[in-house]
Amino acid sequence: MSQARATHLTRRGLLAAGGALGLGAALAACGDDKGKDGDSGKAATSGKSGPWSFRDDRGTTVKLDRAPANIVAFTGVAAALHDYGIPVKGVFGPTRTSDGKPDVQAGDMDISKVTVLGNTWGQFSIEKYAALAPDVLVSTMFDDAGTLWYVPDESKKKIAQLAPGVGISVYDRQLTRPLQRLWDLAESLGADMKAAKVTAARKRFEQAAARLRAAAKAKPGLKVMAGSASDQLFYVSGTDLSIDLEYFKALGVNFVEPPESAKKQGGGWYESLSWENVDKYRADIIMMDDRTSAIQPADITKATWKKLPAVKAGQVIARSPEPILSYDKCVPLLTGLAEALEKAKKVG
């Protein structure tokens, strides 16, 4: 069990616990915000030299005299902007692994060329942030209260005084919505959204979605379980709230669904199981949290895990609970699950 999960049993503390599946979060449902994000507020730009504005998913419009040059962002958001050709000066959130390599959430960024303000939950160097002379801070949001992900509660007021914030919601909606919002943001920042690399990635995403839909339709009887591992507990995510699982379900994938009562302690995101009870649900395919804060399948030594039919059949694949929100990075999420469904046999 991660220290964050053991010692910070608040909504944000639980959300930070990487092993918890629906982004580790016990953000107790604060109401249904579907349809209330910033989609109605289109990004606006006059190019690098003119005024810039962007309405985020809180309904807040940030206005500047020019498009931001000094951008600071949550690592996963920075990775998405990088895919669209928009560089950032600083990042916060999982960026480097313990051996100094790029974290999975850093995508294709060269992390040696960005200032890391904090690599773990609760870390955010205000001094380094101020030194960057930030124009804007961008992060995701896992609630409908406008909480910027990985911005510490205790210092959020000081951080907000240095630059305006932009929030992109990844709460209780399908993947395609935040993907479009990151697209809008990148376009407002001057990205060439007609570049061959960008349009080709979007086309690949659409093709991958069609493939996953077809694979799910061909094998409706296969059950998929979304899991995440810590030392003491195994987490089973429901499809509600998580952008990837909501989208996969909409494409026809048949998921294991813990009852709402079982997900209560996980704020509606997930059910916590002891390793002795890891066989509570029967699944033909298991998708496992790929974040560095979660124990990876190859490192799970629990005998009960090894006895699961899907594990014995080799039908375990990776899942990215915090997808990098570019079309390029989301294609493998769809193709990986589609391929697993195409090849899987009924074992559960």
XYZ file of C-alpha atoms in Angstrom:
348
model
C 0.000 0.000 0.000
C 1.477 3.330 -0.986
C 2.301 5.867 1.689
C 0.009 8.376 0.006
C -2.927 6.026 0.348
C -2.069 5.113 3.926
C -1.585 8.622 5.267
C -3.758 10.928 3.169
C -7.246 9.534 3.445
C -8.838 12.674 2.102
C -10.578 12.887 -1.249
C -7.455 14.274 -2.938
C -5.154 12.024 -0.951
C -7.007 8.935 -2.037
C -7.071 10.215 -5.581
C -3.305 10.515 -5.506
C -2.809 6.901 -4.526
C -1.542 5.537 -7.795
C -2.641 1.969 -7.249
C -6.244 2.983 -6.978
C -7.807 2.227 -10.250
C -10.131 4.955 -11.259
C -7.122 7.170 -10.882
C -6.814 6.118 -7.373
C -9.466 8.456 -6.367
C -12.084 8.665 -3.742
C -13.433 11.890 -5.036
C -16.860 11.225 -3.661
C -19.322 12.038 -6.377
C -20.090 15.731 -6.259
C -22.982 15.542 -8.664
C -23.215 14.833 -12.364
C -21.296 17.341 -14.453
C -21.861 15.709 -17.793
C -22.441 18.300 -20.450
C -21.232 21.120 -18.199
C -17.614 21.404 -19.253
C -16.115 24.111 -21.401
C -17.234 22.647 -24.704
C -19.547 25.599 -25.193
C -16.629 27.977 -24.795
C -14.482 27.524 -27.867
C -10.804 28.289 -27.692
C -9.915 31.561 -29.340
C -6.581 32.736 -30.636
C -5.182 35.461 -32.794
C -1.858 33.727 -33.245
C 1.342 34.100 -31.289
C 1.403 37.882 -31.575
C -2.182 38.739 -30.663
C -4.555 38.402 -27.694
C -5.257 34.886 -26.418
C -8.190 33.445 -24.561
C -9.395 30.003 -23.601
C -12.484 28.907 -21.718
C -11.675 25.864 -19.625
C -13.915 23.123 -18.262
C -14.711 25.109 -15.127
C -16.312 27.732 -17.323
C -13.424 30.090 -16.540
C -12.083 32.137 -19.432
C -8.395 32.984 -19.227
C -7.444 36.067 -21.235
C -3.891 37.213 -21.983
C -2.397 39.893 -24.198
C -0.619 37.195 -26.187
C -0.570 33.431 -26.466
C 1.288 31.890 -23.501
C 4.983 31.302 -24.099
C 5.912 30.059 -20.640
C 3.564 27.140 -20.054
C 3.658 24.941 -16.967
C 1.537 21.797 -16.963
C 0.808 18.526 -15.257
C 3.148 15.963 -16.808
C 0.485 14.084 -18.759
C -0.959 17.316 -20.149
C 2.533 18.483 -21.114
C 3.075 15.182 -22.926
C -0.119 15.701 -24.922
C 0.838 19.278 -25.825
C 4.260 17.988 -26.877
C 2.587 15.661 -29.376
C 0.957 18.720 -30.917
C 4.219 20.626 -31.090
C 3.598 22.875 -28.080
C 6.547 22.928 -25.637
C 6.253 23.608 -21.918
C 8.799 25.150 -19.563
C 7.898 23.225 -16.425
C 5.990 20.145 -15.328
C 4.596 18.700 -12.110
C 3.440 15.176 -11.420
C 5.044 11.795 -12.194
C 7.898 12.645 -14.565
C 10.938 10.549 -13.586
C 11.050 6.995 -12.295
C 13.316 6.019 -9.405
C 16.073 5.122 -11.865
C 15.849 8.484 -13.597
C 14.032 7.317 -16.710
C 10.937 9.085 -18.083
C 7.732 8.081 -16.322
C 5.063 6.509 -18.496
C 3.036 9.706 -18.137
C 5.844 11.775 -19.697
C 5.169 10.289 -23.135
C 7.727 11.386 -25.733
C 8.881 14.494 -23.893
C 12.592 15.006 -23.336
C 12.364 15.420 -19.577
C 15.916 16.788 -19.434
C 14.630 19.920 -21.148
C 11.859 20.790 -18.695
C 11.965 22.034 -15.111
C 10.394 19.459 -12.810
C 8.555 21.299 -10.038
C 7.525 18.125 -8.257
C 7.643 14.443 -9.099
C 5.337 12.993 -6.463
C 2.078 13.862 -4.752
C 2.360 17.005 -2.633
C 5.576 18.209 -4.273
C 5.418 21.561 -6.047
C 8.303 24.017 -5.817
C 6.792 27.493 -5.803
C 10.282 28.987 -6.032
C 11.088 27.112 -9.238
C 7.623 27.902 -10.555
C 8.044 31.636 -9.972
C 11.489 31.556 -11.615
C 9.893 30.292 -14.831
C 7.758 33.459 -15.036
C 4.735 31.320 -15.976
C 2.030 32.678 -18.257
C -0.409 29.859 -17.552
C -0.693 26.584 -15.635
C -2.628 23.683 -17.159
C -3.821 20.537 -15.433
C -6.578 17.966 -15.531
C -9.469 17.749 -13.070
C -10.899 14.605 -11.473
C -13.894 16.215 -9.826
C -16.542 18.739 -10.753
C -15.330 21.247 -8.173
C -12.535 22.658 -10.309
C -9.680 20.997 -8.404
C -6.514 21.139 -10.489
C -4.790 17.765 -10.408
C -1.491 17.583 -8.497
C -1.670 21.225 -7.383
C -1.253 20.955 -3.585
C -4.140 22.268 -1.493
C -1.840 23.950 0.969
C -0.131 26.089 -1.678
C -2.783 26.430 -4.367
C -3.542 30.062 -3.488
C 0.106 31.108 -3.833
C 0.381 29.160 -7.090
C -2.762 30.813 -8.459
C -1.320 34.261 -7.756
C 1.602 33.635 -10.107
C -0.358 32.657 -13.216
C -3.934 31.796 -14.236
C -4.900 28.142 -14.335
C -6.635 26.141 -17.058
C -8.482 22.963 -16.128
C -9.382 20.114 -18.490
C -11.956 17.763 -17.010
C -11.324 14.033 -17.074
C -14.169 13.233 -14.719
C -17.287 11.231 -15.571
C -17.193 11.502 -19.352
C -15.935 9.508 -22.298
C -12.357 9.755 -23.531
C -13.279 11.591 -26.721
C -14.386 14.705 -24.829
C -11.101 15.546 -23.055
C -9.242 14.527 -26.212
C -11.136 17.215 -28.085
C -10.524 19.736 -25.316
C -6.751 19.179 -25.456
C -7.010 19.537 -29.225
C -8.815 22.856 -28.735
C -6.208 24.044 -26.259
C -3.276 23.080 -28.468
C -4.886 24.806 -31.423
C -5.401 27.971 -29.384
C -1.722 27.896 -28.441
C -0.673 27.914 -32.071
C -0.376 24.216 -32.927
C -0.794 23.235 -36.568
C -3.779 20.924 -36.316
C -3.680 20.318 -40.075
C -0.165 18.888 -39.962
C 0.059 15.430 -41.515
C 1.287 13.876 -38.252
C -1.655 15.280 -36.329
C -4.401 14.418 -38.813
C -2.954 10.942 -39.358
C -3.039 10.255 -35.615
C -6.679 11.301 -35.406
C -7.541 9.013 -38.314
C -5.699 6.115 -36.654
C -7.710 6.744 -33.505
C -10.979 6.551 -35.415
C -9.862 3.346 -37.107
C -8.790 1.859 -33.772
C -12.175 2.723 -32.258
C -13.915 0.934 -35.108
C -11.674 -2.085 -34.610
C -12.430 -2.208 -30.875
C -16.157 -1.897 -31.508
C -15.996 -4.801 -33.971
C -13.921 -6.946 -31.609
C -16.345 -6.353 -28.743
C -19.315 -7.174 -30.957
C -17.685 -10.389 -32.158
C -17.092 -11.664 -28.607
C -19.805 -10.218 -26.363
C -19.400 -13.013 -23.831
C -15.863 -12.074 -22.829
C -15.587 -10.274 -19.499
C -12.898 -7.641 -18.959
C -11.753 -6.560 -15.502
C -9.851 -3.330 -14.853
C -7.476 -3.846 -11.946
C -4.637 -2.230 -10.050
C -2.249 -3.722 -7.516
C -0.692 -2.539 -4.273
C 1.109 -4.546 -1.584
C -1.973 -5.042 0.533
C -4.930 -4.593 -1.805
C -6.216 -5.249 -5.284
C -8.512 -2.628 -6.796
C -11.307 -3.365 -9.257
C -12.574 -0.330 -11.142
C -16.107 0.194 -12.337
C -16.659 1.901 -15.660
C -18.331 4.972 -14.160
C -16.212 8.115 -13.821
C -13.089 6.860 -15.686
C -12.768 8.379 -19.160
C -11.157 5.338 -20.776
C -13.506 2.719 -19.339
C -16.624 4.787 -20.043
C -15.526 5.036 -23.678
C -14.614 1.372 -24.013
C -17.973 0.425 -22.534
C -19.728 2.683 -25.038
C -17.907 0.794 -27.791
C -19.416 -2.442 -26.498
C -16.747 -3.898 -24.193
C -18.258 -6.080 -21.468
C -16.709 -5.108 -18.112
C -16.808 -6.526 -14.624
C -18.881 -3.995 -12.663
C -18.524 -3.883 -8.873
C -21.812 -2.851 -7.220
C -22.110 0.731 -6.057
C -22.141 -0.374 -2.428
C -18.762 -2.074 -2.912
C -17.281 1.074 -4.484
C -18.445 3.355 -1.680
C -15.082 3.497 0.084
C -13.449 4.270 -3.237
C -15.669 7.256 -3.850
C -17.544 5.416 -6.588
C -14.385 4.684 -8.586
C -13.287 1.256 -7.414
C -13.714 -1.644 -5.007
C -10.841 -2.660 -2.727
C -10.215 -6.384 -2.331
C -7.786 -8.275 -0.146
C -5.477 -10.543 -2.100
C -7.290 -13.506 -0.565
C -10.448 -12.334 -2.336
C -8.887 -11.357 -5.649
C -10.890 -14.123 -7.329
C -14.216 -12.510 -6.381
C -14.967 -11.696 -10.017
C -14.530 -13.931 -13.020
C -12.779 -12.287 -15.925
C -11.434 -13.454 -19.255
C -9.134 -10.450 -19.711
C -7.551 -8.322 -17.007
C -6.382 -4.775 -17.730
C -3.743 -3.665 -15.212
C -2.765 -0.135 -14.195
C 0.492 0.745 -15.989
C 1.481 3.672 -13.755
C 4.755 3.401 -11.884
C 2.945 3.837 -8.567
C 1.153 0.516 -9.082
C 2.721 -2.937 -8.858
C 3.075 -4.320 -12.368
C 1.783 -7.813 -13.262
C 5.257 -9.300 -13.692
C 6.088 -8.279 -10.120
C 2.962 -9.654 -8.433
C 3.957 -12.665 -6.346
C 0.615 -13.416 -4.684
C -0.428 -17.029 -5.203
C -4.078 -16.051 -5.532
C -3.190 -13.777 -8.452
C -1.295 -16.495 -10.260
C -4.295 -18.821 -9.974
C -6.686 -16.465 -11.769
C -7.852 -18.016 -15.067
C -6.979 -14.910 -17.102
C -3.494 -14.809 -15.586
C -2.901 -18.511 -16.247
C -4.092 -18.011 -19.837
C -1.763 -15.054 -20.387
C -4.716 -12.732 -20.973
C -3.438 -9.758 -18.989
C -2.816 -6.415 -20.702
C -1.835 -2.901 -19.664
C -4.252 -0.099 -18.933
C -3.504 3.628 -18.711
C -5.909 5.086 -16.115
C -4.460 8.538 -16.828
C -4.230 8.575 -20.630
C -2.020 11.117 -22.348
C -4.699 13.126 -24.117
C -3.384 13.175 -27.653
C -4.825 10.998 -30.382
C -1.400 9.519 -31.048
C -1.030 8.246 -27.478
C -4.607 6.978 -27.208
C -4.444 4.771 -30.311
C -2.491 2.010 -28.494
C -5.079 1.960 -25.722
C -7.756 1.003 -28.239
C -5.687 -1.346 -30.371
C -4.286 -3.151 -27.329
C -7.726 -3.957 -25.989
C -9.063 -4.807 -29.439
C -6.215 -7.248 -30.048
C -6.735 -8.827 -26.639
C -10.428 -9.380 -27.369
C -9.662 -10.776 -30.807
C -7.203 -13.327 -29.398
C -8.785 -14.141 -26.025
C -10.564 -17.322 -25.137
C -13.367 -17.693 -22.606
C -11.641 -18.735 -19.378
C -13.596 -17.024 -16.611
